[in-house]
CSV table of C-alpha atoms in Angstrom, one decimal:
chain,number,residue,atom,x,y,z
A,185,GLU,CA,65.7,135.1,76.4
A,186,VAL,CA,64.0,132.9,78.5
A,187,GLN,CA,64.9,133.5,82.2
A,188,LEU,CA,63.8,132.7,85.8
A,189,VAL,CA,65.4,133.6,89.0
A,190,GLU,CA,65.1,132.4,92.1
A,191,SER,CA,65.2,134.3,95.2
A,192,GLY,CA,64.0,134.0,98.9
A,193,GLY,CA,66.3,131.7,100.4
A,194,GLY,CA,68.0,131.5,103.6
A,195,LEU,CA,68.5,129.9,106.9
A,196,VAL,CA,65.2,128.7,109.0
A,197,GLN,CA,64.8,126.9,112.2
A,198,PRO,CA,63.4,123.1,112.0
A,199,GLY,CA,59.6,123.6,112.4
A,200,GLY,CA,59.5,126.8,110.4
A,201,SER,CA,58.4,128.4,107.4
A,202,LEU,CA,59.7,129.7,104.0
A,203,LYS,CA,58.6,131.2,100.7
A,204,VAL,CA,61.1,131.1,97.7
A,205,SER,CA,60.6,133.0,94.5
A,206,CYS,CA,60.8,131.8,90.8
A,207,ALA,CA,60.6,135.4,88.7
A,208,ALA,CA,60.1,134.5,84.8
A,209,SER,CA,60.4,137.0,81.9
A,210,GLY,CA,61.2,136.7,77.9
A,211,PHE,CA,58.5,134.1,77.7
A,212,THR,CA,54.8,133.9,78.2
A,213,PHE,CA,54.5,133.0,81.4
A,214,SER,CA,50.9,132.5,82.3
A,215,GLY,CA,50.8,130.2,79.5
A,216,SER,CA,53.0,127.8,81.3
A,217,ALA,CA,53.6,125.6,84.0
A,218,ILE,CA,56.3,126.0,86.7
A,219,HIS,CA,58.4,123.0,88.1
A,220,TRP,CA,60.4,123.1,91.3
A,221,VAL,CA,63.0,120.6,91.5
A,222,ARG,CA,65.9,120.7,95.0
A,223,GLN,CA,69.2,119.3,95.0
A,224,THR,CA,70.3,118.4,99.0
A,225,SER,CA,74.4,119.0,98.6
A,226,GLY,CA,76.6,116.6,97.0
A,227,LYS,CA,73.4,114.4,96.2
A,228,GLY,CA,71.1,114.2,93.3
A,229,LEU,CA,68.0,116.0,92.5
A,230,GLU,CA,64.8,115.5,93.6
A,231,TRP,CA,61.3,116.8,92.1
A,232,VAL,CA,59.5,118.6,94.3
A,233,GLY,CA,56.0,119.9,92.6
A,234,ARG,CA,54.8,122.0,89.5
A,235,ILE,CA,51.8,123.8,88.9
A,236,ARG,CA,50.1,124.1,86.0
A,237,SER,CA,48.4,127.5,84.3
A,238,LYS,CA,45.2,129.0,84.6
A,239,ALA,CA,43.5,127.2,81.6
A,240,ASN,CA,44.6,124.1,83.3
A,241,ASN,CA,42.5,125.6,86.7
A,242,TYR,CA,46.4,126.0,88.3
A,243,ALA,CA,46.8,121.9,88.9
A,244,THR,CA,48.9,121.4,91.6
A,245,ALA,CA,51.2,117.9,92.0
A,246,ASN,CA,53.6,117.1,94.3
A,247,ALA,CA,56.2,114.8,95.8
A,248,ALA,CA,55.0,112.4,98.4
A,249,SER,CA,58.1,113.6,100.5
A,250,VAL,CA,56.9,117.5,100.6
A,251,ASN,CA,52.6,116.5,100.4
A,252,GLY,CA,51.3,118.2,103.4
A,253,ARG,CA,54.4,120.8,103.8
A,254,PHE,CA,54.6,122.2,100.7
A,255,THR,CA,52.2,125.0,98.2
A,256,ILE,CA,53.0,125.6,94.8
A,257,SER,CA,51.2,128.9,94.1
A,258,ARG,CA,51.7,131.4,91.4
A,259,ASP,CA,50.8,135.1,90.2
A,260,ASP,CA,50.5,136.1,86.4
A,261,SER,CA,50.3,139.5,87.1
A,262,LYS,CA,53.9,139.4,88.3
A,263,ASN,CA,55.2,136.3,86.4
A,264,THR,CA,56.3,134.4,89.7
A,265,ALA,CA,56.0,131.7,91.2
A,266,TYR,CA,55.7,131.0,94.3
A,267,LEU,CA,57.0,127.5,96.6
A,268,GLN,CA,55.8,127.8,100.8
A,269,MET,CA,57.5,125.8,102.6
A,270,ASN,CA,56.0,125.2,106.4
A,271,SER,CA,57.0,122.3,108.8
A,272,LEU,CA,60.4,122.7,107.8
A,273,LYS,CA,63.1,119.4,108.6
A,274,THR,CA,66.7,119.3,108.3
A,275,GLU,CA,66.2,117.0,105.6
A,276,ASP,CA,64.7,119.8,103.5
A,277,THR,CA,68.4,121.8,103.5
A,278,ALA,CA,68.7,121.8,99.6
A,279,VAL,CA,69.2,124.4,96.6
A,280,TYR,CA,65.8,124.6,95.1
A,281,TYR,CA,65.6,125.3,91.5
A,282,CYS,CA,62.7,126.4,89.4
A,283,ALA,CA,61.8,125.0,85.6
A,284,THR,CA,59.5,125.9,82.8
A,285,ASP,CA,57.8,122.8,81.7
A,286,TYR,CA,58.1,121.6,77.9
A,287,TYR,CA,56.4,118.4,76.8
A,288,TYR,CA,56.4,116.6,80.1
A,289,ALA,CA,59.8,117.9,80.9
A,290,MET,CA,61.9,120.6,82.7
A,291,GLY,CA,62.6,122.9,79.9
A,292,VAL,CA,64.6,126.1,81.2
A,293,TRP,CA,66.2,126.3,84.6
A,294,GLY,CA,67.2,129.2,87.2
A,295,GLN,CA,70.4,129.5,89.0
A,296,GLY,CA,68.6,128.1,92.2
A,297,THR,CA,68.4,129.5,95.6
A,298,THR,CA,69.4,127.7,98.9
A,299,VAL,CA,67.4,127.1,102.0
A,300,THR,CA,68.7,125.9,105.0
A,301,VAL,CA,67.1,124.5,107.7
A,302,SER,CA,68.9,124.4,111.0
A,303,SER,CA,68.8,125.2,114.5
B,250,GLN,CA,57.0,102.9,95.8
B,251,THR,CA,58.9,103.2,92.5
B,252,VAL,CA,62.3,103.9,91.7
B,253,VAL,CA,64.4,105.0,88.7
B,254,THR,CA,67.6,103.2,88.4
B,255,GLN,CA,70.9,104.9,86.9
B,256,GLU,CA,74.4,103.6,86.9
B,257,PRO,CA,75.6,105.2,89.2
B,258,SER,CA,78.8,106.3,87.4
B,259,PHE,CA,80.4,105.2,84.1
B,260,SER,CA,83.8,106.2,81.9
B,261,VAL,CA,84.4,106.3,78.3
B,262,SER,CA,87.5,107.5,76.6
B,263,PRO,CA,87.7,110.5,74.4
B,264,GLY,CA,86.2,110.3,71.2
B,265,GLY,CA,84.0,107.1,72.5
B,266,THR,CA,80.3,106.3,72.5
B,267,VAL,CA,78.8,105.4,75.7
B,268,THR,CA,75.4,104.8,76.3
B,269,LEU,CA,73.7,105.5,80.1
B,270,THR,CA,70.1,104.0,81.0
B,271,CYS,CA,67.3,104.8,82.8
B,272,GLY,CA,65.0,102.2,84.4
B,273,LEU,CA,62.0,101.2,86.6
B,274,SER,CA,62.8,99.3,90.0
B,275,SER,CA,59.4,97.0,88.6
B,276,GLY,CA,58.5,97.4,85.1
B,277,SER,CA,59.5,98.5,81.7
B,278,VAL,CA,60.3,102.2,80.6
B,279,SER,CA,58.3,103.3,78.1
B,280,THR,CA,57.5,106.3,75.3
B,281,SER,CA,54.6,106.8,77.6
B,282,TYR,CA,56.8,107.6,80.0
B,283,TYR,CA,58.2,110.6,78.3
B,284,PRO,CA,61.8,109.6,79.4
B,285,SER,CA,63.6,113.1,79.8
B,286,TRP,CA,67.7,113.9,80.0
B,287,TYR,CA,69.5,116.4,81.8
B,288,GLN,CA,73.0,117.4,82.2
B,289,GLN,CA,74.9,119.1,85.3
B,290,THR,CA,78.0,119.9,86.1
B,291,PRO,CA,79.6,121.0,89.7
B,292,GLY,CA,77.9,124.3,91.0
B,293,GLN,CA,76.1,125.1,87.8
B,294,ALA,CA,71.9,124.6,87.4
B,295,PRO,CA,71.0,121.4,85.0
B,296,ARG,CA,71.2,121.5,81.1
B,297,THR,CA,68.4,120.0,79.3
B,298,LEU,CA,69.5,117.3,77.0
B,299,ILE,CA,66.5,115.3,75.4
B,300,TYR,CA,62.7,115.4,76.2
B,301,SER,CA,59.8,113.2,75.0
B,302,THR,CA,62.3,110.2,74.8
B,303,ASN,CA,64.5,111.0,71.7
B,304,THR,CA,64.1,115.4,70.9
B,305,ARG,CA,67.0,117.3,71.4
B,306,SER,CA,66.5,120.3,73.3
B,307,SER,CA,67.7,123.8,71.8
B,308,GLY,CA,71.1,124.1,71.1
B,309,VAL,CA,72.5,120.4,72.0
B,310,PRO,CA,74.9,119.0,69.8
B,311,ASP,CA,73.8,116.2,67.8
B,312,ARG,CA,75.9,113.4,69.2
B,313,PHE,CA,73.7,113.7,72.4
B,314,SER,CA,70.9,111.3,71.4
B,315,GLY,CA,67.9,109.2,73.2
B,316,SER,CA,66.1,106.4,73.0
B,317,ILE,CA,64.3,102.9,74.5
B,318,LEU,CA,66.7,100.3,74.5
B,319,GLY,CA,64.8,97.1,75.6
B,320,ASN,CA,63.2,98.3,78.8
B,321,LYS,CA,65.0,101.1,79.8
B,322,ALA,CA,65.4,104.5,78.4
B,323,ALA,CA,68.9,105.2,76.8
B,324,LEU,CA,71.3,108.4,76.3
B,325,THR,CA,73.7,108.1,73.9
B,326,ILE,CA,77.0,110.3,73.4
B,327,THR,CA,78.2,109.8,70.5
B,328,GLY,CA,82.3,111.0,70.2
B,329,ALA,CA,82.5,111.9,73.9
B,330,GLN,CA,84.2,115.2,74.6
B,331,ALA,CA,86.0,116.2,77.9
B,332,ASP,CA,83.5,118.7,78.7
B,333,ASP,CA,81.0,116.0,78.6
B,334,GLU,CA,82.2,114.7,82.0
B,335,SER,CA,79.4,115.7,84.1
B,336,ASP,CA,76.7,114.0,86.0
B,337,TYR,CA,73.4,113.2,83.8
B,338,TYR,CA,70.2,112.6,85.2
B,339,CYS,CA,66.6,111.1,83.7
B,340,VAL,CA,63.4,112.0,84.6
B,341,LEU,CA,60.2,109.6,84.0
B,342,TYR,CA,57.0,110.9,84.1
B,343,MET,CA,54.5,108.7,86.6
B,344,GLY,CA,51.4,110.0,85.6
B,345,SER,CA,48.8,112.9,88.0
B,346,GLY,CA,51.5,115.3,86.9
B,347,ILE,CA,54.0,113.4,89.0
B,348,ARG,CA,58.1,113.3,87.9
B,349,VAL,CA,60.5,111.3,89.5
B,350,PHE,CA,64.1,111.8,88.9
B,351,GLY,CA,66.7,108.6,88.8
B,352,GLY,CA,70.0,108.7,91.1
B,353,GLY,CA,72.1,110.1,88.1
B,354,THR,CA,74.9,108.9,86.5
B,355,LYS,CA,78.5,110.6,87.2
B,356,LEU,CA,80.0,110.4,83.4
B,357,THR,CA,84.0,110.5,83.6
B,358,VAL,CA,85.9,110.9,80.5
B,359,LEU,CA,89.1,109.9,80.5
């Protein structure tokens, strides 16, 4: 069974940093791209970014709203993708989901991890 | 900045048919945008329904179908059921790895 499990969410002060993780199982993680998507409370979904596989040079793409602040990485030996968030703002408060990539879409989703940016 | 547009809300009667659309603030949606559709109920992670315009994800009932209608992508639900009451989101591929979500449509079945 394909499964993604996010972790590492929590409370962080504005201007601070946080790194969340996405642990994968049940598929060939090393060959798969991974997306990050967030959802603010009561609002819609926002695509954050994605990282491709080693075969595609670990290429990343990010939404303009997080460019220069958020970085996506992966460790294929641990079947885990990461979202490093720096210079956090209150508007970054959201549930953060990771998802597999499938034919230009998101495929299987994790259950999400909550990040709260507040003083 | 390109905005992906969806109807904020829609209602359908049980057993009825409803078509939700996904457009662009400027221009037309085509298959080159690889439109995909997602269903989300409150407190749950999204579920992928449709990818590449019209391909159903594994386990998705065939009463969900995707298409291009005019200048928009469309999600049609035929024979709506009570548990179809959810938020529905589309995503368009903008090139260079960039995806953009629409604002979502809240579907009520009543």
